[in-house]
């Protein structure tokens, strides 16, 4: 339990550059304000719930989480899960579900299960991310069309009903505002990436609504301050009925938070998150948020990325973001209540466009047939059913595809001892600061991360030769992890050479752009002896310069 609580290292990080962290936190708050309002409205509990979640959950997760860079609050993926819960159990049911999910996350942290999320295949992650984007976009259709009474069992059914009602009673002002805000965000980000165009777009739409006689639905009155904590939502008798929803919320919170932390780590050189502490922090955040009327929270990839790019280096930045939002709630609640809902719909429509990396999706779809199948199935199930089912289906299909690939590549052969296996030579090479690794068997999602961790621990080496001739199969995740390992080694000043890549594996690597720089630099060789001949002068040259 003590290992999950904040320690000296956290506070030492805070003292490194507090001014930069404060500025980063203020930057994230500007970006997070319209998103918190929009996600609160989309969830069905209102803009106030979104702000409360950003403030309370954001502060608690910042203090107790396992990442120095993570920013938490309401997210689009969570609203996708919450909408049917609101429809079935009402607002108090959502608060109860959030508290139960918090307890589940704390239990997962105590059981040290956070590390296992890293085994999720890349096509599953990309598929449900693209599916989330589509679902969020569909959720904005009623507000973007100015329709307030659309109905349906699924989000796509509600969107279709909103379109039908709009055709009967069109409201062009709402459409113009939503599309205008979305266009401003997308075009403005290309022109001046550092400016908060989401906030500027919402402000412009509010001024337009106040100064012209357009018919736009507003957020409505907000209390000037945070609600008093309350346990009135507790209903232990309903716990068994709400348990499936709580499990879904907890699974999504764990998945999105740990993926976000991984993305944040990849954007830096030295930061590494603690997955179990991150689950613990998210659990406490989801226990605290319902006390003040907030919805379940997760880490937010978009806001975390802004935090990293703004120069954050400690938890102080995320905590500053939460405090800044609290000040806005206290000082500007009447003004926030005048914001048109169509403007928030525009913010989220632009956000969904940014969520989808078309190039990454296309590369995964072309990598292997199995990866394409997993990607498409995960995406389709996310849009048609729900996220948790989509992840379960995607992982199940990925396992089947991977096992099939392993079974087809397995061979039982008697191989004589090969004097040319270079085992003695490799010891001599190590003395010259050259090390050769032979990759045997499949390099796919279940084994890829272990390979990455082992290879990243290489020390006192000038040149690393990766012998690929005995790799039996490689998928998109394995290829991406191989590329990550190469990037990390090169970032430490280590020259990386590849040898013996088979044509089938070379096609996967080329499709995903792995080792492109090595090819351009002439560091990919047909066999190991050629790579060794090339490595010796490099190692001697590096040593000589030192």
Coordinates of C-alpha atoms in Angstrom, one line a residue:
X1 CA 0.0 0.0 0.0
X2 CA 2.8 2.4 0.9
X3 CA 4.3 1.9 -2.6
X4 CA 1.2 3.3 -4.1
X5 CA 1.3 6.6 -2.2
X6 CA 3.2 9.7 -3.3
X7 CA 6.9 9.7 -2.3
X8 CA 10.0 11.9 -2.2
X9 CA 10.7 11.5 -5.9
X10 CA 7.3 13.2 -6.7
X11 CA 8.1 16.3 -4.6
X12 CA 11.7 16.4 -5.9
X13 CA 10.3 16.6 -9.4
X14 CA 8.0 19.5 -8.3
X15 CA 11.1 21.5 -7.2
X16 CA 12.9 21.1 -10.5
X17 CA 11.1 23.8 -12.5
X18 CA 8.0 25.0 -10.8
X19 CA 7.6 28.1 -13.0
X20 CA 7.5 26.0 -16.1
X21 CA 5.0 23.6 -14.5
X22 CA 2.7 26.5 -13.5
X23 CA 2.7 27.9 -17.0
X24 CA 2.0 24.5 -18.5
X25 CA -0.9 24.0 -16.1
X26 CA -2.5 27.3 -17.1
X27 CA -2.1 26.4 -20.8
X28 CA -3.8 23.0 -20.2
X29 CA -6.6 24.8 -18.3
X30 CA -7.4 27.0 -21.3
X31 CA -7.7 24.0 -23.5
X32 CA -9.6 21.9 -21.0
X33 CA -12.3 24.4 -20.2
X34 CA -14.4 24.0 -23.3
X35 CA -13.8 20.2 -23.4
X36 CA -14.9 19.8 -19.8
X37 CA -18.1 21.7 -20.5
X38 CA -18.8 19.8 -23.7
X39 CA -18.2 16.4 -22.2
X40 CA -20.3 17.2 -19.2
X41 CA -23.2 18.2 -21.5
X42 CA -22.7 15.1 -23.7
X43 CA -22.7 12.7 -20.7
X44 CA -26.2 13.9 -19.8
X45 CA -25.4 15.3 -16.4
X46 CA -24.8 18.9 -17.6
X47 CA -21.9 21.3 -18.0
X48 CA -21.5 21.6 -14.2
X49 CA -20.7 17.9 -13.8
X50 CA -18.0 18.3 -16.5
X51 CA -16.3 21.2 -14.7
X52 CA -16.6 19.5 -11.3
X53 CA -14.9 16.4 -12.7
X54 CA -12.1 18.3 -14.2
X55 CA -11.4 20.1 -10.9
X56 CA -11.9 17.3 -8.3
X57 CA -10.8 14.3 -10.3
X58 CA -8.0 16.3 -12.0
X59 CA -6.5 17.4 -8.6
X60 CA -6.8 13.9 -6.9
X61 CA -5.4 12.0 -9.9
X62 CA -2.5 14.6 -10.2
X63 CA -1.5 14.0 -6.6
X64 CA -1.9 10.2 -6.4
X65 CA -1.4 9.1 -10.0
X66 CA 1.7 7.3 -11.3
X67 CA 2.7 9.8 -14.0
X68 CA 4.3 13.2 -13.6
X69 CA 2.7 14.4 -16.9
X70 CA -0.8 12.9 -16.9
X71 CA -3.9 15.3 -16.9
X72 CA -7.2 13.7 -15.9
X73 CA -10.8 14.7 -16.2
X74 CA -14.0 14.0 -18.3
X75 CA -13.3 12.4 -21.7
X76 CA -15.2 11.5 -24.8
X77 CA -14.6 7.8 -24.4
X78 CA -16.2 7.9 -20.9
X79 CA -19.2 9.8 -22.1
X80 CA -19.8 7.1 -24.7
X81 CA -20.2 4.6 -21.8
X82 CA -22.2 6.9 -19.5
X83 CA -25.0 7.9 -21.9
X84 CA -26.8 4.6 -21.7
X85 CA -26.2 4.5 -17.9
X86 CA -27.9 7.9 -17.6
X87 CA -30.8 6.8 -19.7
X88 CA -31.3 3.6 -17.6
X89 CA -30.5 4.7 -14.1
X90 CA -30.5 8.5 -14.0
X91 CA -27.9 10.9 -12.6
X92 CA -27.7 9.2 -9.2
X93 CA -27.0 5.9 -10.9
X94 CA -24.0 7.5 -12.7
X95 CA -22.6 8.8 -9.4
X96 CA -23.0 5.3 -7.9
X97 CA -21.3 3.7 -10.9
X98 CA -18.4 6.1 -10.7
X99 CA -17.8 5.4 -7.0
X100 CA -18.0 1.6 -7.6
X101 CA -15.6 1.9 -10.5
X102 CA -13.2 3.8 -8.2
X103 CA -13.2 0.9 -5.8
X104 CA -12.6 -1.5 -8.6
X105 CA -9.6 0.5 -9.8
X106 CA -8.1 0.7 -6.3
X107 CA -8.5 -3.1 -6.1
X108 CA -6.7 -3.5 -9.5
X109 CA -3.9 -1.3 -8.3
X110 CA -3.5 -3.3 -5.0
X111 CA -3.4 -6.5 -7.1
X112 CA -0.6 -5.0 -9.2
X113 CA -2.5 -5.6 -12.5
X114 CA -1.6 -2.3 -14.2
X115 CA 1.4 -3.8 -16.1
X116 CA -0.8 -6.1 -18.1
X117 CA -2.5 -3.4 -20.2
X118 CA 0.8 -3.0 -22.2
X119 CA 0.0 -6.3 -23.9
X120 CA -2.9 -4.8 -25.8
X121 CA -2.3 -5.1 -29.6
X122 CA -1.8 -1.9 -31.6
X123 CA -4.7 -2.7 -34.0
X124 CA -7.1 -3.0 -31.0
X125 CA -6.0 0.4 -29.6
X126 CA -6.2 2.1 -33.0
X127 CA -9.5 0.5 -33.8
X128 CA -11.3 1.5 -30.6
X129 CA -9.7 5.0 -30.8
X130 CA -11.2 5.5 -34.2
X131 CA -14.5 4.1 -33.1
X132 CA -14.6 6.5 -30.1
X133 CA -14.1 9.4 -32.5
X134 CA -17.0 8.3 -34.6
X135 CA -19.3 7.8 -31.6
X136 CA -18.4 11.2 -30.1
X137 CA -19.1 12.8 -33.5
X138 CA -22.5 11.1 -33.6
X139 CA -23.3 12.3 -30.1
X140 CA -22.8 15.9 -31.3
X141 CA -25.3 15.7 -34.1
X142 CA -28.4 16.7 -32.1
X143 CA -26.7 19.8 -30.5
X144 CA -25.1 20.8 -33.8
X145 CA -28.5 20.7 -35.5
X146 CA -30.2 22.5 -32.6
X147 CA -32.4 19.5 -31.8
X148 CA -33.1 18.9 -28.1
X149 CA -35.6 16.1 -28.1
X150 CA -33.9 13.4 -30.3
X151 CA -34.5 9.8 -29.1
X152 CA -33.0 6.3 -29.7
X153 CA -31.5 3.3 -28.0
X154 CA -28.0 3.7 -29.6
X155 CA -26.0 6.8 -30.3
X156 CA -26.4 6.3 -34.1
X157 CA -30.1 6.0 -33.7
X158 CA -30.3 9.3 -31.7
X159 CA -28.2 11.0 -34.5
X160 CA -30.6 9.7 -37.2
X161 CA -33.6 10.8 -35.2
X162 CA -32.1 14.3 -34.8
X163 CA -31.5 14.5 -38.6
X164 CA -35.1 13.6 -39.3
X165 CA -36.4 16.2 -36.8
X166 CA -34.0 18.8 -38.3
X167 CA -35.4 18.2 -41.8
X168 CA -38.9 19.0 -40.5
X169 CA -37.8 22.0 -38.5
X170 CA -34.4 23.3 -39.7
X171 CA -32.3 25.5 -37.4
X172 CA -29.5 26.8 -39.6
X173 CA -28.0 29.0 -36.9
X174 CA -26.9 26.0 -34.8
X175 CA -25.4 24.3 -37.8
X176 CA -23.4 27.4 -38.8
X177 CA -22.1 27.9 -35.2
X178 CA -21.0 24.2 -34.8
X179 CA -19.3 24.1 -38.2
X180 CA -17.8 27.5 -37.7
X181 CA -16.2 26.6 -34.4
X182 CA -14.9 23.3 -35.7
X183 CA -13.4 24.9 -38.8
X184 CA -11.8 27.6 -36.7
X185 CA -10.1 25.0 -34.5
X186 CA -8.9 22.8 -37.4
X187 CA -7.7 25.6 -39.6
X188 CA -6.3 27.7 -36.8
X189 CA -4.2 24.8 -35.4
X190 CA -2.4 24.7 -38.8
X191 CA -1.9 28.5 -38.8
X192 CA -0.9 29.1 -35.2
X193 CA -0.6 25.8 -33.3
X194 CA 0.0 27.6 -30.0
X195 CA -3.2 29.6 -29.8
X196 CA -6.3 28.2 -27.9
X197 CA -8.6 28.3 -30.9
X198 CA -11.2 26.1 -29.1
X199 CA -11.6 28.8 -26.4
X200 CA -11.6 31.6 -29.0
X201 CA -14.3 29.8 -31.0
X202 CA -16.5 29.3 -28.0
X203 CA -16.1 33.0 -27.0
X204 CA -16.9 34.2 -30.5
X205 CA -20.0 32.0 -30.6
X206 CA -21.1 33.3 -27.2
X207 CA -20.7 37.0 -28.3
X208 CA -22.6 36.2 -31.5
X209 CA -25.5 34.7 -29.5
X210 CA -25.6 37.6 -27.1
X211 CA -25.5 40.4 -29.8
X212 CA -27.8 38.9 -32.5
X213 CA -31.3 37.5 -32.4
X214 CA -30.3 34.0 -33.3
X215 CA -32.1 31.0 -31.9
X216 CA -29.4 29.0 -30.0
X217 CA -29.8 26.7 -27.0
X218 CA -27.5 27.7 -24.1
X219 CA -25.8 25.7 -21.3
X220 CA -28.0 27.3 -18.7
X221 CA -27.3 28.6 -15.2
X222 CA -24.4 27.2 -13.2
X223 CA -23.8 27.5 -9.5
X224 CA -21.0 29.9 -8.6
X225 CA -18.7 27.4 -6.8
X226 CA -18.3 23.7 -6.3
X227 CA -21.3 21.8 -4.7
X228 CA -20.9 20.6 -1.2
X229 CA -19.8 17.0 -0.8
X230 CA -22.7 14.6 -0.4
X231 CA -23.3 10.8 -0.1
X232 CA -27.0 11.0 -1.0
X233 CA -26.4 9.1 -4.2
X234 CA -25.3 5.9 -2.3
X235 CA -27.8 3.0 -2.8
X236 CA -26.2 -0.2 -1.7
X237 CA -29.3 -2.1 -2.8
X238 CA -28.7 -1.1 -6.4
X239 CA -25.0 -2.2 -6.4
X240 CA -25.7 -5.6 -8.0
X241 CA -27.7 -4.1 -10.8
X242 CA -25.1 -1.3 -11.4
X243 CA -22.0 -3.7 -11.2
X244 CA -21.8 -4.4 -15.0
X245 CA -21.8 -0.7 -15.8
X246 CA -19.2 -0.1 -13.0
X247 CA -17.0 -2.8 -14.5
X248 CA -17.3 -1.3 -17.9
X249 CA -16.4 2.2 -16.5
X250 CA -13.4 0.8 -14.5
X251 CA -12.1 -1.1 -17.5
X252 CA -12.3 1.9 -19.7
X253 CA -10.7 4.2 -17.1
X254 CA -7.8 1.7 -16.6
X255 CA -7.4 1.3 -20.4
X256 CA -7.5 4.9 -21.4
X257 CA -5.4 6.1 -18.4
X258 CA -2.6 3.7 -18.9
X259 CA -2.6 4.2 -22.7
X260 CA -2.4 7.9 -22.1
X261 CA 0.5 7.5 -19.7
X262 CA 2.3 5.4 -22.3
X263 CA 1.8 8.1 -24.9
X264 CA 3.2 10.7 -22.5
X265 CA 6.3 8.5 -21.8
X266 CA 6.9 8.2 -25.5
X267 CA 6.9 12.0 -25.9
X268 CA 9.7 12.4 -23.4
X269 CA 13.2 10.9 -22.9
X270 CA 13.4 10.2 -19.2
X271 CA 9.8 10.0 -17.8
X272 CA 8.3 6.6 -17.0
X273 CA 5.0 6.1 -15.3
X274 CA 4.1 3.5 -12.6
X275 CA 1.0 1.7 -14.0
X276 CA -0.2 0.4 -10.6
X277 CA 0.1 3.9 -9.0
X278 CA -1.7 5.3 -12.0
X279 CA -4.6 2.9 -11.4
X280 CA -4.6 3.8 -7.7
X281 CA -4.7 7.5 -8.5
X282 CA -7.6 7.1 -11.0
X283 CA -9.5 5.0 -8.4
X284 CA -9.2 7.7 -5.8
X285 CA -10.2 10.3 -8.3
X286 CA -13.3 8.4 -9.2
X287 CA -14.2 7.9 -5.6
X288 CA -13.9 11.7 -5.0
X289 CA -15.7 13.0 -8.1
X290 CA -19.2 11.6 -7.3
X291 CA -19.1 13.2 -3.9
X292 CA -19.3 16.6 -5.6
X293 CA -21.7 15.5 -8.4
X294 CA -18.9 14.8 -11.0
X295 CA -19.0 12.0 -13.6
X296 CA -16.4 9.2 -13.8
X297 CA -13.0 10.4 -15.0
X298 CA -10.0 9.1 -16.9
X299 CA -6.7 10.5 -18.0
X300 CA -7.1 12.6 -21.2
X301 CA -4.7 11.9 -24.0
X302 CA -5.3 15.3 -25.7
X303 CA -4.8 17.3 -22.6
X304 CA -1.8 15.2 -21.5
X305 CA -0.2 15.9 -24.8
X306 CA -0.7 19.6 -24.5
X307 CA 0.8 19.4 -21.0
X308 CA 3.9 17.7 -22.3
X309 CA 4.3 20.1 -25.2
X310 CA 3.9 23.1 -22.8
X311 CA 7.0 21.9 -20.9
X312 CA 5.5 20.2 -17.8
X313 CA 7.9 18.0 -15.8
X314 CA 6.0 17.3 -12.6
X315 CA 2.6 16.8 -11.0
X316 CA 2.4 20.5 -10.3
X317 CA 1.3 21.2 -13.8
X318 CA -1.8 18.9 -13.7
X319 CA -2.6 20.2 -10.2
X320 CA -2.4 23.8 -11.5
X321 CA -4.8 23.0 -14.3
X322 CA -7.4 21.8 -11.8
X323 CA -6.9 24.9 -9.6
X324 CA -7.2 27.2 -12.5
X325 CA -10.5 25.6 -13.6
X326 CA -11.8 26.0 -10.0
X327 CA -11.0 29.7 -10.1
X328 CA -12.9 30.0 -13.5
X329 CA -15.9 28.2 -11.9
X330 CA -15.9 30.7 -9.0
X331 CA -15.4 33.8 -11.0
X332 CA -17.2 33.3 -14.3
X333 CA -20.1 30.9 -13.8
X334 CA -22.8 33.3 -15.2
X335 CA -20.8 33.9 -18.3
X336 CA -20.1 30.2 -18.9
X337 CA -23.8 29.5 -18.6
X338 CA -24.5 31.7 -21.7
X339 CA -22.3 29.5 -24.0
X340 CA -24.4 28.0 -26.9
X341 CA -24.5 24.2 -26.9
X342 CA -23.8 24.2 -30.7
X343 CA -20.4 25.8 -30.0
X344 CA -19.4 23.0 -27.6
X345 CA -20.6 20.5 -30.3
X346 CA -18.2 22.2 -32.7
X347 CA -15.4 21.8 -30.2
X348 CA -15.9 18.1 -30.0
X349 CA -16.4 17.6 -33.7
X350 CA -13.0 19.2 -34.3
X351 CA -11.6 17.0 -31.5
X352 CA -12.8 13.8 -33.1
X353 CA -11.0 14.8 -36.4
X354 CA -7.8 15.2 -34.5
X355 CA -8.2 11.9 -32.7
X356 CA -8.0 9.8 -35.9
X357 CA -4.5 9.2 -37.4
X358 CA -5.5 8.2 -40.9
X359 CA -1.9 7.3 -41.8
X360 CA -1.5 5.0 -38.9
X361 CA -4.8 3.3 -39.6
X362 CA -4.0 2.8 -43.2
X363 CA -0.5 1.4 -42.4
X364 CA -2.0 -1.1 -39.9
X365 CA -4.7 -2.1 -42.3
X366 CA -2.0 -2.9 -44.9
X367 CA 0.5 -4.6 -42.5
X368 CA -1.1 -8.0 -42.4
X369 CA -4.5 -9.5 -43.0
X370 CA -4.8 -10.4 -39.3
X371 CA -4.1 -6.8 -38.2
X372 CA -6.6 -5.5 -40.7
X373 CA -9.3 -7.9 -39.4
X374 CA -8.6 -6.9 -35.7
X375 CA -8.7 -3.2 -36.6
X376 CA -11.9 -3.3 -38.5
X377 CA -13.7 -5.6 -36.0
X378 CA -12.7 -3.4 -33.0
X379 CA -13.8 -0.3 -34.8
X380 CA -17.2 -1.7 -35.9
X381 CA -18.1 -3.2 -32.5
X382 CA -17.1 0.2 -30.8
X383 CA -19.5 2.1 -33.0
X384 CA -22.4 -0.5 -33.0
X385 CA -22.2 -1.8 -29.4
X386 CA -19.8 -0.4 -26.8
X387 CA -16.1 0.0 -26.0
X388 CA -15.6 -2.8 -23.5
X389 CA -17.1 -5.3 -25.9
X390 CA -15.0 -4.0 -28.7
X391 CA -11.7 -4.4 -26.7
X392 CA -12.7 -7.9 -25.7
X393 CA -13.6 -8.9 -29.3
X394 CA -10.4 -7.2 -30.6
X395 CA -8.1 -8.9 -28.1
X396 CA -9.8 -12.3 -28.7
X397 CA -9.4 -12.1 -32.5
X398 CA -5.8 -10.8 -32.1
X399 CA -5.0 -13.8 -29.9
X400 CA -6.5 -16.2 -32.4
X401 CA -4.7 -14.6 -35.3
X402 CA -1.3 -14.6 -33.5
X403 CA -1.6 -18.2 -32.4
X404 CA -2.5 -19.2 -35.9
X405 CA 0.6 -17.4 -37.2
X406 CA 2.8 -19.1 -34.5
X407 CA 1.3 -22.5 -35.3
X408 CA 1.9 -22.1 -39.1
X409 CA 5.5 -21.0 -38.5
X410 CA 6.4 -23.7 -36.0
X411 CA 8.9 -26.3 -37.2
X412 CA 10.6 -29.3 -35.4
X413 CA 13.9 -29.9 -37.1
X414 CA 17.2 -31.5 -36.0
X415 CA 19.9 -28.9 -36.5
X416 CA 23.5 -29.9 -36.3
X417 CA 25.9 -27.7 -34.3
X418 CA 27.0 -24.8 -36.5
X419 CA 30.6 -23.7 -36.1
X420 CA 29.6 -20.5 -37.9
X421 CA 27.1 -19.4 -35.2
X422 CA 29.5 -16.7 -34.1
X423 CA 29.1 -17.4 -30.3
X424 CA 32.8 -17.1 -29.6
X425 CA 33.1 -14.2 -31.9
X426 CA 30.3 -12.3 -30.2
X427 CA 32.2 -12.4 -26.9
X428 CA 35.2 -10.8 -28.7
X429 CA 32.9 -8.3 -30.3
X430 CA 31.5 -7.3 -26.9
X431 CA 35.0 -6.3 -25.8
X432 CA 35.1 -4.0 -28.8
X433 CA 31.8 -2.4 -27.6
X434 CA 29.8 -4.3 -30.2
X435 CA 27.0 -6.7 -29.3
X436 CA 25.0 -8.9 -31.6
X437 CA 21.5 -10.1 -30.7
X438 CA 19.7 -13.0 -32.5
X439 CA 15.9 -12.8 -32.5
X440 CA 14.5 -16.3 -32.5
X441 CA 10.8 -17.2 -32.9
X442 CA 7.8 -14.8 -33.3
X443 CA 8.0 -11.1 -32.6
X444 CA 4.3 -10.3 -32.0
X445 CA 2.3 -8.3 -29.4
X446 CA 2.6 -10.8 -26.5
X447 CA 6.5 -10.9 -26.7
X448 CA 7.2 -7.5 -28.2
X449 CA 7.3 -5.5 -25.0
X450 CA 9.6 -7.9 -23.2
X451 CA 12.0 -7.6 -26.2
X452 CA 11.8 -3.8 -25.9
X453 CA 12.6 -3.8 -22.2
X454 CA 15.6 -6.2 -22.6
X455 CA 17.0 -4.4 -25.5
X456 CA 16.7 -1.0 -23.9
X457 CA 18.9 -2.1 -21.0
X458 CA 22.0 -2.5 -23.2
X459 CA 24.9 -0.7 -21.6
X460 CA 28.5 0.1 -22.5
X461 CA 28.0 -0.6 -26.2
X462 CA 28.8 1.4 -29.3
X463 CA 27.1 -0.8 -31.9
X464 CA 24.1 -3.2 -31.7
X465 CA 23.6 -5.8 -34.4
X466 CA 20.1 -7.2 -34.6
X467 CA 20.1 -10.6 -36.4
X468 CA 16.6 -11.1 -37.8
X469 CA 17.0 -14.2 -39.9
X470 CA 15.4 -16.5 -37.3
X471 CA 12.3 -14.4 -36.6
X472 CA 9.4 -16.7 -37.5
X473 CA 6.6 -14.1 -37.6
X474 CA 6.2 -10.4 -37.0
X475 CA 3.0 -8.4 -36.7
X476 CA 2.3 -4.7 -36.6
X477 CA 2.8 -4.4 -32.8
X478 CA 6.1 -6.3 -33.0
X479 CA 7.3 -4.1 -35.9
X480 CA 6.3 -0.9 -34.0
X481 CA 8.1 -2.0 -30.8
X482 CA 11.2 -2.9 -32.9
X483 CA 11.1 0.6 -34.3
X484 CA 10.7 2.0 -30.8
X485 CA 13.7 0.0 -29.6
X486 CA 15.9 1.2 -32.6
X487 CA 14.9 4.8 -31.9
X488 CA 15.7 4.6 -28.2
X489 CA 19.1 3.0 -28.9
X490 CA 20.0 5.6 -31.5
X491 CA 18.8 8.3 -29.1
X492 CA 21.5 7.1 -26.7
X493 CA 24.2 7.4 -29.4
X494 CA 24.3 3.6 -30.2
X495 CA 24.5 2.7 -33.9
X496 CA 22.0 -0.1 -34.8
X497 CA 22.5 -2.5 -37.7
X498 CA 20.0 -5.0 -39.0
X499 CA 20.9 -8.3 -40.7
X500 CA 19.1 -11.2 -42.3
X501 CA 15.6 -9.7 -42.7
X502 CA 13.4 -12.1 -44.7
X503 CA 11.3 -10.7 -47.6
X504 CA 8.0 -11.3 -45.8
X505 CA 9.1 -9.5 -42.7
X506 CA 10.7 -6.7 -44.7
X507 CA 7.4 -6.0 -46.3
X508 CA 5.7 -5.5 -42.9
X509 CA 8.6 -3.3 -41.6
X510 CA 8.6 -1.2 -44.8
X511 CA 4.8 -0.7 -44.8
X512 CA 4.9 0.7 -41.2
X513 CA 8.0 2.8 -41.9
X514 CA 10.2 0.9 -39.4
X515 CA 14.0 1.2 -40.0
X516 CA 13.6 3.6 -42.9
X517 CA 16.5 5.7 -41.6
X518 CA 18.7 2.7 -41.2
X519 CA 18.0 1.8 -44.9
X520 CA 18.9 5.3 -46.0
X521 CA 22.1 5.2 -44.0
X522 CA 23.1 1.8 -45.4
X523 CA 22.8 0.0 -42.1
X524 CA 20.6 -3.0 -43.2
X525 CA 22.6 -6.1 -44.4
X526 CA 21.7 -9.4 -45.9
X527 CA 23.8 -11.4 -43.4
X528 CA 25.5 -11.1 -40.1
X529 CA 29.2 -11.3 -41.3
X530 CA 28.6 -8.3 -43.5
X531 CA 27.1 -6.4 -40.6
X532 CA 30.1 -7.3 -38.3
X533 CA 32.5 -6.1 -41.0
X534 CA 30.6 -2.8 -41.1
X535 CA 30.4 -2.5 -37.3
X536 CA 34.1 -2.7 -36.4
X537 CA 35.2 0.5 -38.0
X538 CA 32.3 2.3 -36.4
X539 CA 33.1 1.1 -33.0
X540 CA 36.8 1.9 -33.4
X541 CA 36.0 5.4 -34.7
X542 CA 33.7 6.2 -31.8
X543 CA 36.2 4.8 -29.3
X544 CA 39.0 6.8 -30.9
X545 CA 37.2 10.1 -30.7
X546 CA 36.6 9.5 -27.0

